[in-house]
Short mmCIF file of C-alpha atoms in Angstrom, two decimals:
data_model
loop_
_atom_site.label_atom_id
_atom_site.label_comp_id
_atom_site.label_asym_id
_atom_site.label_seq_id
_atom_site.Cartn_x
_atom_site.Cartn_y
_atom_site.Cartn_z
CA UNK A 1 -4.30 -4.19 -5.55
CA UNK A 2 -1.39 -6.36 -5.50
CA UNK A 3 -1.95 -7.84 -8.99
CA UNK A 4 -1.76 -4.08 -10.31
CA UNK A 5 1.71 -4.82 -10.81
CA UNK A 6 0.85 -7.54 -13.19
CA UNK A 7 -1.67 -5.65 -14.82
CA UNK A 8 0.90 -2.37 -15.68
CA UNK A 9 3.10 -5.31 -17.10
CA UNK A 10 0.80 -6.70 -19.49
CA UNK A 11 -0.17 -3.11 -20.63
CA UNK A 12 3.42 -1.71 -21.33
CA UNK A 13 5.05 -5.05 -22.36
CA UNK A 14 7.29 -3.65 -25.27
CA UNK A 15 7.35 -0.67 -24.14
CA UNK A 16 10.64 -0.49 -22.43
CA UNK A 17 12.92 -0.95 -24.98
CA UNK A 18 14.09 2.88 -24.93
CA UNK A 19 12.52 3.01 -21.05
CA UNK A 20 12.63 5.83 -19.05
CA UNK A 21 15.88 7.22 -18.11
CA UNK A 22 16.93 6.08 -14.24
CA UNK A 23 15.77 7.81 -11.19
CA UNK A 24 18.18 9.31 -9.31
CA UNK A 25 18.75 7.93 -6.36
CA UNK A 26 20.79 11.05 -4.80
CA UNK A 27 17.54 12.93 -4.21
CA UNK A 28 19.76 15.58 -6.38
CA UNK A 29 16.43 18.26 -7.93
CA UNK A 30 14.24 20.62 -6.58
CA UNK A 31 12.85 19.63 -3.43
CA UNK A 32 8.62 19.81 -3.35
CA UNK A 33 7.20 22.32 -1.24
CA UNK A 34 3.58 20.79 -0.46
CA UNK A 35 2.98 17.55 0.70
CA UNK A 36 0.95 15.86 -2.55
CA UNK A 37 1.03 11.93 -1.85
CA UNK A 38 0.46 10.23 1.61
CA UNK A 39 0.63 6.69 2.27
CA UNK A 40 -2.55 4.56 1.52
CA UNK A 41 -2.27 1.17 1.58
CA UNK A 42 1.08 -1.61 1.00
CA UNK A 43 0.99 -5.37 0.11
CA UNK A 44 3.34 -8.48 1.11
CA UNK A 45 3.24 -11.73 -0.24
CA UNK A 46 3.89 -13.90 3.36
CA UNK A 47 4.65 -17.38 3.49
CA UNK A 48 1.97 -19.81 3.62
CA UNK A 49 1.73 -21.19 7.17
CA UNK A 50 1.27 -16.97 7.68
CA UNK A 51 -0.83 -16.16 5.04
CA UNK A 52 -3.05 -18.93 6.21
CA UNK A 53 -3.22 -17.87 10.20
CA UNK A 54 -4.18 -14.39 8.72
CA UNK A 55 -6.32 -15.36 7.32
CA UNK A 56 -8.49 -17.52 9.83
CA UNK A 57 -7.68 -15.59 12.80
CA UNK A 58 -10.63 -14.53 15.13
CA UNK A 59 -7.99 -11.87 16.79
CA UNK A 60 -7.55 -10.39 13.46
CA UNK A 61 -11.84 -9.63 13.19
CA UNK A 62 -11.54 -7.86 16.36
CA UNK A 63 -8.40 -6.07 15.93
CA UNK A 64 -9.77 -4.76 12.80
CA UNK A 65 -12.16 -3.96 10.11
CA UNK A 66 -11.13 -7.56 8.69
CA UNK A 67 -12.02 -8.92 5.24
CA UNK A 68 -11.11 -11.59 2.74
CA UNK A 69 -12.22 -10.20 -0.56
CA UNK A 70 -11.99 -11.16 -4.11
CA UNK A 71 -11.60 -8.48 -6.61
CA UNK A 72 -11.68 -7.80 -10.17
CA UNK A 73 -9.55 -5.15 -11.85
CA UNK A 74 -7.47 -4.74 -15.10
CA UNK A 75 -8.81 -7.51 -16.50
CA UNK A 76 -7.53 -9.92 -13.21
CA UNK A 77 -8.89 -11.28 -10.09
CA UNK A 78 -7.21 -11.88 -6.77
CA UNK A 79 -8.40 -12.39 -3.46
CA UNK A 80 -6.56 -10.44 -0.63
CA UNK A 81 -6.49 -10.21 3.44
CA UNK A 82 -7.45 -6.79 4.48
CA UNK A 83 -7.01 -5.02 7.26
CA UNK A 84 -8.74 -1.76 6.97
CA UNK A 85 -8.55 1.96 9.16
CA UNK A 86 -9.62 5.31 8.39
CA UNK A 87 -7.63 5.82 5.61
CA UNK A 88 -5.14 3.81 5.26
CA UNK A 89 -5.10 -0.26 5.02
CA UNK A 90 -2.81 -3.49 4.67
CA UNK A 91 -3.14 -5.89 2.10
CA UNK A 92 -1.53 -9.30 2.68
CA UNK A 93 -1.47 -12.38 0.45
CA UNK A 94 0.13 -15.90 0.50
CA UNK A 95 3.02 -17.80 -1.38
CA UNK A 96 1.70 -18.24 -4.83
CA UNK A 97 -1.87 -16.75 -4.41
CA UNK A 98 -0.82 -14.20 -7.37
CA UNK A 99 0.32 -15.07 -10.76
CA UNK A 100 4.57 -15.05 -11.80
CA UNK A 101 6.66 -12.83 -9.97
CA UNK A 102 3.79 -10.97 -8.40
CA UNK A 103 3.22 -14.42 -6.22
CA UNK A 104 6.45 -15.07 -4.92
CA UNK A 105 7.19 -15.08 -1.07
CA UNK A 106 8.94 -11.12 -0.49
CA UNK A 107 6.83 -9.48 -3.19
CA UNK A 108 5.43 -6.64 -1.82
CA UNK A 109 4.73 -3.04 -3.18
CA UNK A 110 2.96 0.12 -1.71
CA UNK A 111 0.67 2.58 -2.93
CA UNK A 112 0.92 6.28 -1.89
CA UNK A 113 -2.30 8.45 -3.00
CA UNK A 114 -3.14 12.11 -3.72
CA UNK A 115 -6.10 13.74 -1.27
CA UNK A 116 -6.80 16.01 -4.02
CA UNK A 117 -8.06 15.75 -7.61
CA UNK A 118 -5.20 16.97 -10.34
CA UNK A 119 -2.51 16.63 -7.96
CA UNK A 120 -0.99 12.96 -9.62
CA UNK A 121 -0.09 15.19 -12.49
CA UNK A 122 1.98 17.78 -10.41
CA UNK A 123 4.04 15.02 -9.28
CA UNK A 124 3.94 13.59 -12.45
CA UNK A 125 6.06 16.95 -13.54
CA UNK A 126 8.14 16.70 -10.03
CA UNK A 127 9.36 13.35 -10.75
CA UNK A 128 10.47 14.80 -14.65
CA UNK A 129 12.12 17.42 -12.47
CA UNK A 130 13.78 15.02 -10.35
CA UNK A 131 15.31 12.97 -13.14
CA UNK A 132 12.42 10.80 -14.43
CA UNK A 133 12.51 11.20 -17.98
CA UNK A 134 9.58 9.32 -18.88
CA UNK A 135 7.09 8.43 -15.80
CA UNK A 136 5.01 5.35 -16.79
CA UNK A 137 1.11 6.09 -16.33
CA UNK A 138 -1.65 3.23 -16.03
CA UNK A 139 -5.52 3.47 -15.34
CA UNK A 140 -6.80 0.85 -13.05
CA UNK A 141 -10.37 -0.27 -13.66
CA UNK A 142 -12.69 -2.15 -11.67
CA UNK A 143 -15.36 -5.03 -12.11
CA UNK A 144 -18.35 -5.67 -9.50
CA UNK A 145 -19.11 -8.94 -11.14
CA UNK A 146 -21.75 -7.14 -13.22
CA UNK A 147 -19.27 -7.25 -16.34
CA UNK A 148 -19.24 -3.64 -16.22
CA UNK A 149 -15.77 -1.96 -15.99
CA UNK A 150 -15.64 1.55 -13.64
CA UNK A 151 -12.54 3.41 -13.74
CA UNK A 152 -10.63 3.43 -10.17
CA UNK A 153 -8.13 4.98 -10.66
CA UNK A 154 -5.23 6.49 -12.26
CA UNK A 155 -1.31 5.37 -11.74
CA UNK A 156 2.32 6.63 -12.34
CA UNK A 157 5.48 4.91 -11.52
CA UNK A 158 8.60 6.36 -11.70
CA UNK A 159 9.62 3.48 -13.69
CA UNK A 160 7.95 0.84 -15.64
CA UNK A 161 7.52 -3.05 -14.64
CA UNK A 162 10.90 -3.74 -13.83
CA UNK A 163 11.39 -4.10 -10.20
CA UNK A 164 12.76 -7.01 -8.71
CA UNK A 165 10.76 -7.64 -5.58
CA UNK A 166 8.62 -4.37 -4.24
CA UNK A 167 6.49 -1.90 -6.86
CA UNK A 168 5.98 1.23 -5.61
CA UNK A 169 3.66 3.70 -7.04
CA UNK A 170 1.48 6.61 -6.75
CA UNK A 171 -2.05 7.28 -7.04
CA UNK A 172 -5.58 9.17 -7.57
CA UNK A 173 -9.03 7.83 -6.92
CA UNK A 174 -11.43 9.04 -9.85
CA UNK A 175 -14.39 10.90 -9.65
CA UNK A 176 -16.65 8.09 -11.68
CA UNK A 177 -15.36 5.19 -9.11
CA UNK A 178 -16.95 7.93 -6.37
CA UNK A 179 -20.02 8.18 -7.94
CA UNK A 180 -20.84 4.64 -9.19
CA UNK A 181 -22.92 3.67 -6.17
CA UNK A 182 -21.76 -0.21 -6.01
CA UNK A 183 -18.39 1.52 -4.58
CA UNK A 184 -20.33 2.42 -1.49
CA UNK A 185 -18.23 5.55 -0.83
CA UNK A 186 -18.43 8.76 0.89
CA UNK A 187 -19.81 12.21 -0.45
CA UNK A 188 -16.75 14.68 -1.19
CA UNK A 189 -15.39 16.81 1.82
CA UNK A 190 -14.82 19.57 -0.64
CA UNK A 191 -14.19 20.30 -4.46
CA UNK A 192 -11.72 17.99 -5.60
CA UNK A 193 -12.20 15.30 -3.05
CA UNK A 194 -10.45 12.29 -3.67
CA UNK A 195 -9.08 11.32 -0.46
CA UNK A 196 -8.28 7.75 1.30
CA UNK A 197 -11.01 8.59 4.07
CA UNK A 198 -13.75 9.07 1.73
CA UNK A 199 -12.83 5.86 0.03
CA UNK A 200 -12.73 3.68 2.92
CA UNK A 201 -15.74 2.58 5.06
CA UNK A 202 -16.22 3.92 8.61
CA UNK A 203 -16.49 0.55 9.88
CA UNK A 204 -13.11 0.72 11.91
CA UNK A 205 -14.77 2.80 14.52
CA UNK A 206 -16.07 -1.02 15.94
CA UNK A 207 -12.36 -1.70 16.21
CA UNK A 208 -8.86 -1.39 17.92
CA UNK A 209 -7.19 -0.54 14.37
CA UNK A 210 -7.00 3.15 13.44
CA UNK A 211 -4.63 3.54 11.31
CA UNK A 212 -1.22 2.76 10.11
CA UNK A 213 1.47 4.60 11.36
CA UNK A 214 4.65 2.97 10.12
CA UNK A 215 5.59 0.40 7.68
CA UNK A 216 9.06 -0.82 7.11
CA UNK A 217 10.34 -3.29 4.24
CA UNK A 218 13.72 -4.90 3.44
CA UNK A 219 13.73 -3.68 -0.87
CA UNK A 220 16.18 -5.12 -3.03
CA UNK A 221 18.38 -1.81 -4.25
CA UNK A 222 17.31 -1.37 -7.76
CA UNK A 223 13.16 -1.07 -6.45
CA UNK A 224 14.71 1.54 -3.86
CA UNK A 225 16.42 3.31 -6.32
CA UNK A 226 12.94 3.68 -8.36
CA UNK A 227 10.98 4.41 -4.96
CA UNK A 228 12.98 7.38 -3.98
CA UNK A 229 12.32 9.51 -6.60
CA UNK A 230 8.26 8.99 -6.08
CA UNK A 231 8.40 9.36 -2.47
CA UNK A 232 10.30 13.51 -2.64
CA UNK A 233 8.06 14.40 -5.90
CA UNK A 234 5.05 13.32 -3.30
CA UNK A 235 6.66 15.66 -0.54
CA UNK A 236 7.69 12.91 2.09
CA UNK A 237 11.18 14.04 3.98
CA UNK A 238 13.26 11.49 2.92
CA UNK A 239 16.70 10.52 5.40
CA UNK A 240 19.47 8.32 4.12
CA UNK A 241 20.41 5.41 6.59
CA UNK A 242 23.40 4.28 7.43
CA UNK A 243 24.07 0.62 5.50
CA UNK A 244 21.89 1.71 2.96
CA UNK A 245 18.05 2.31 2.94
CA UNK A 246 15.94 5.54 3.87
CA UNK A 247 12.94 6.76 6.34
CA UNK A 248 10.14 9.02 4.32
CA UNK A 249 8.42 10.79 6.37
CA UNK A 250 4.75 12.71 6.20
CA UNK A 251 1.33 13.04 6.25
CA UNK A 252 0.91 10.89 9.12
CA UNK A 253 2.89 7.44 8.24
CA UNK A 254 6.70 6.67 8.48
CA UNK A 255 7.78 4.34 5.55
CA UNK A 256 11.53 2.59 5.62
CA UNK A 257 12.97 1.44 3.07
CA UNK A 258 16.05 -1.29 3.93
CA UNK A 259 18.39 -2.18 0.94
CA UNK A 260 18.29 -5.84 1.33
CA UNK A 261 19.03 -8.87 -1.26
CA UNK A 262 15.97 -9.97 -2.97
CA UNK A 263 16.15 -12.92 -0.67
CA UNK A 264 15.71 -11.17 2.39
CA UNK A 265 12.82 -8.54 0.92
CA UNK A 266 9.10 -7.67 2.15
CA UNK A 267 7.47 -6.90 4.57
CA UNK A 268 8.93 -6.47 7.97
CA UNK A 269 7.00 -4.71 10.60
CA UNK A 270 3.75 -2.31 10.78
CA UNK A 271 2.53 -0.05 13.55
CA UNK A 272 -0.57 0.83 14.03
CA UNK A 273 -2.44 3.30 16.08
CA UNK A 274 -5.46 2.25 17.57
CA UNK A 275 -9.29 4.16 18.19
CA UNK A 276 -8.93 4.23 22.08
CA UNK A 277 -5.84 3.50 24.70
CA UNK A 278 -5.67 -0.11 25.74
CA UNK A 279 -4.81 -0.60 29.38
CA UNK A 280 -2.49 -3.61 28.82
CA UNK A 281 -0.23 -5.61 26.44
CA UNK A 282 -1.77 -7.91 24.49
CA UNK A 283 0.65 -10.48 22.40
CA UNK A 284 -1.00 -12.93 19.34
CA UNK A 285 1.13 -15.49 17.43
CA UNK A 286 -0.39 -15.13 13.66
CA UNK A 287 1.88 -18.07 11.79
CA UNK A 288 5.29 -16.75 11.54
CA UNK A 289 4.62 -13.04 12.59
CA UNK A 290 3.53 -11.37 15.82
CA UNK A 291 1.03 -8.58 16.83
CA UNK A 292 1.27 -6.94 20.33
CA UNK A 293 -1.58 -4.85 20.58
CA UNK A 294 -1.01 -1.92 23.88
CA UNK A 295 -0.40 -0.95 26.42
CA UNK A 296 -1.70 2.36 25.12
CA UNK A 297 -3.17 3.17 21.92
CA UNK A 298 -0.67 1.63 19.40
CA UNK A 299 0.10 -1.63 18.18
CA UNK A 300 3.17 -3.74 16.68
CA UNK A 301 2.84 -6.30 13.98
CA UNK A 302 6.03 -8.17 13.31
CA UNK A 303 6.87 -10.36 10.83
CA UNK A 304 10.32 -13.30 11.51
CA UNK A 305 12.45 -13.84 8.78
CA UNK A 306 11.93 -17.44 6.82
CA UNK A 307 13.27 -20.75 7.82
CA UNK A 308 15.70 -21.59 4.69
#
């Protein structure tokens, strides 16, 4: 869903001349009382020598309910890595396997998603609350290669398609993407259901990966400054660091946030917690990055800064 980006920048080219007023990046506003968005699933555009080991690992099919897949959506197509849990997944793509900016090496966003139906418009009104004069919606569609658009689902940013290196934004599954059976999903756990769990297949159970636990980026500071906002209208605790950055915490998955230059953004480590305790440590050199897997029932994925 990396090319999403792309796609909301097509859409409101033109738009922006007025924009929306900035977020404030003070976390001054009411503070939410329920927890509305949760982390589903981030992207990171790695370097190619990565991107490529990724991509043909055998590890990697083991570890995880692995795919390469091509998708169509918005009118684009990309093909992403995929590493997929229970409800929440990684996306990870290569040094000019998206279009423009979207393609460069650092690029990276992350996609936080309601479990509810209606709740993307109460944080639509939170992030008014917390400064947001104008939040930017965007409907994602989908193609099966039938020709035949579905819609996916629907999208608000706090801002529209200027960021400089990471696009964060939140999200809600639709009820016609659940019921079109070529999206292969679950029934609904209740009224309303439009969770990550029911979207996501069950085929992690044949696998070490769980879930994602923790996911930390280095984010040039204008994208944090639009992130923040997002991430308290979805409920996450957010906690300043020192040097600049934050931690959100909630709903199961610690995000950081470093305020890097764009040079030195994306995406620097993920933890993962895994279906069963392992008994030892396991360590696999993928490219330029490293996964140690145990000993117990969590995992580290590392990623080493680029050779300039």
């Amino acid at each position: 869903m990396a090319v999403l980006a792309a796609a909301v920048t097509v859409a409101i080219a033109g738009a922006m001349a007025g924009g929306a007023s900035a977020a404030r990046a003070d976390g001054s506003g009411p503070q939410p009382e329920r927890q509305l968005l949760f982390y589903n699933h981030a992207y990171s555009v790695l370097d190619r020598e990565t991107a490529d080991a990724v991509e043909h690992s055998e590890y990697l099919r083991t570890f995880a309910n692995f795919e390469v897949r091509t998708t169509t959506g918005g009118g684009m197509t990309w093909t992403g890595r995929y590493l997929k849990g229970r409800e929440t997944y990684l996306e990870l793509f290569g040094t000019g396997d998206l279009p423009g900016q979207d393609g460069e090496f650092g690029s990276a966003g992350m996609g936080v998603s309601t479990e509810r139906a209606g709740d993307l418009a109460t944080v639509t009104e939170r992030l008014k609350a917390l400064g947001v004069a104008e939040p930017f919606p965007y409907r994602q569609t989908r193609d099966f290669g039938d020709g035949v658009k579905v819609p996916w689902f629907d999208t608000v940013r706090a801002t529209g398609a200027q960021y400089d290196a990471f696009d964060p934004w939140a999200m809600e599954y639709l009820p016609e993407y659940f019921a079109d059976p070529r999206s292969k999903t679950e029934p609904e756990s209740f009224p309303g259901d439009v969770g990550r769990e029911r979207y996501l297949p069950d085929d992690y159970r044949d696998h070490l990966m769980r879930d994602v636990t923790a996911v930390r980026f280095g984010v040039p500071a204008r994208d944090l400054a639009n992130a923040l906002p997002l991430l308290r209208a979805g409920g996450f605790a957010v906690q300043s660091l020192p040097g600049g950055g934050v931690v959100a915490a909630g709903g199961g998955t610690r995000i950081r946030l470093d305020s890097v230059p764009r040079e030195q953004a994306g995406l620097k480590q993920v933890r993962f917690a895994l279906n069963r305790p392992v008994a030892y440590r396991h360590e696999e050199r993928i490219g330029r990055s490293t996964l140690v897997v145990g000993p117990g029932a969590h995992a580290v994925w590392s990623f080493d800064a680029p050779v300039r």
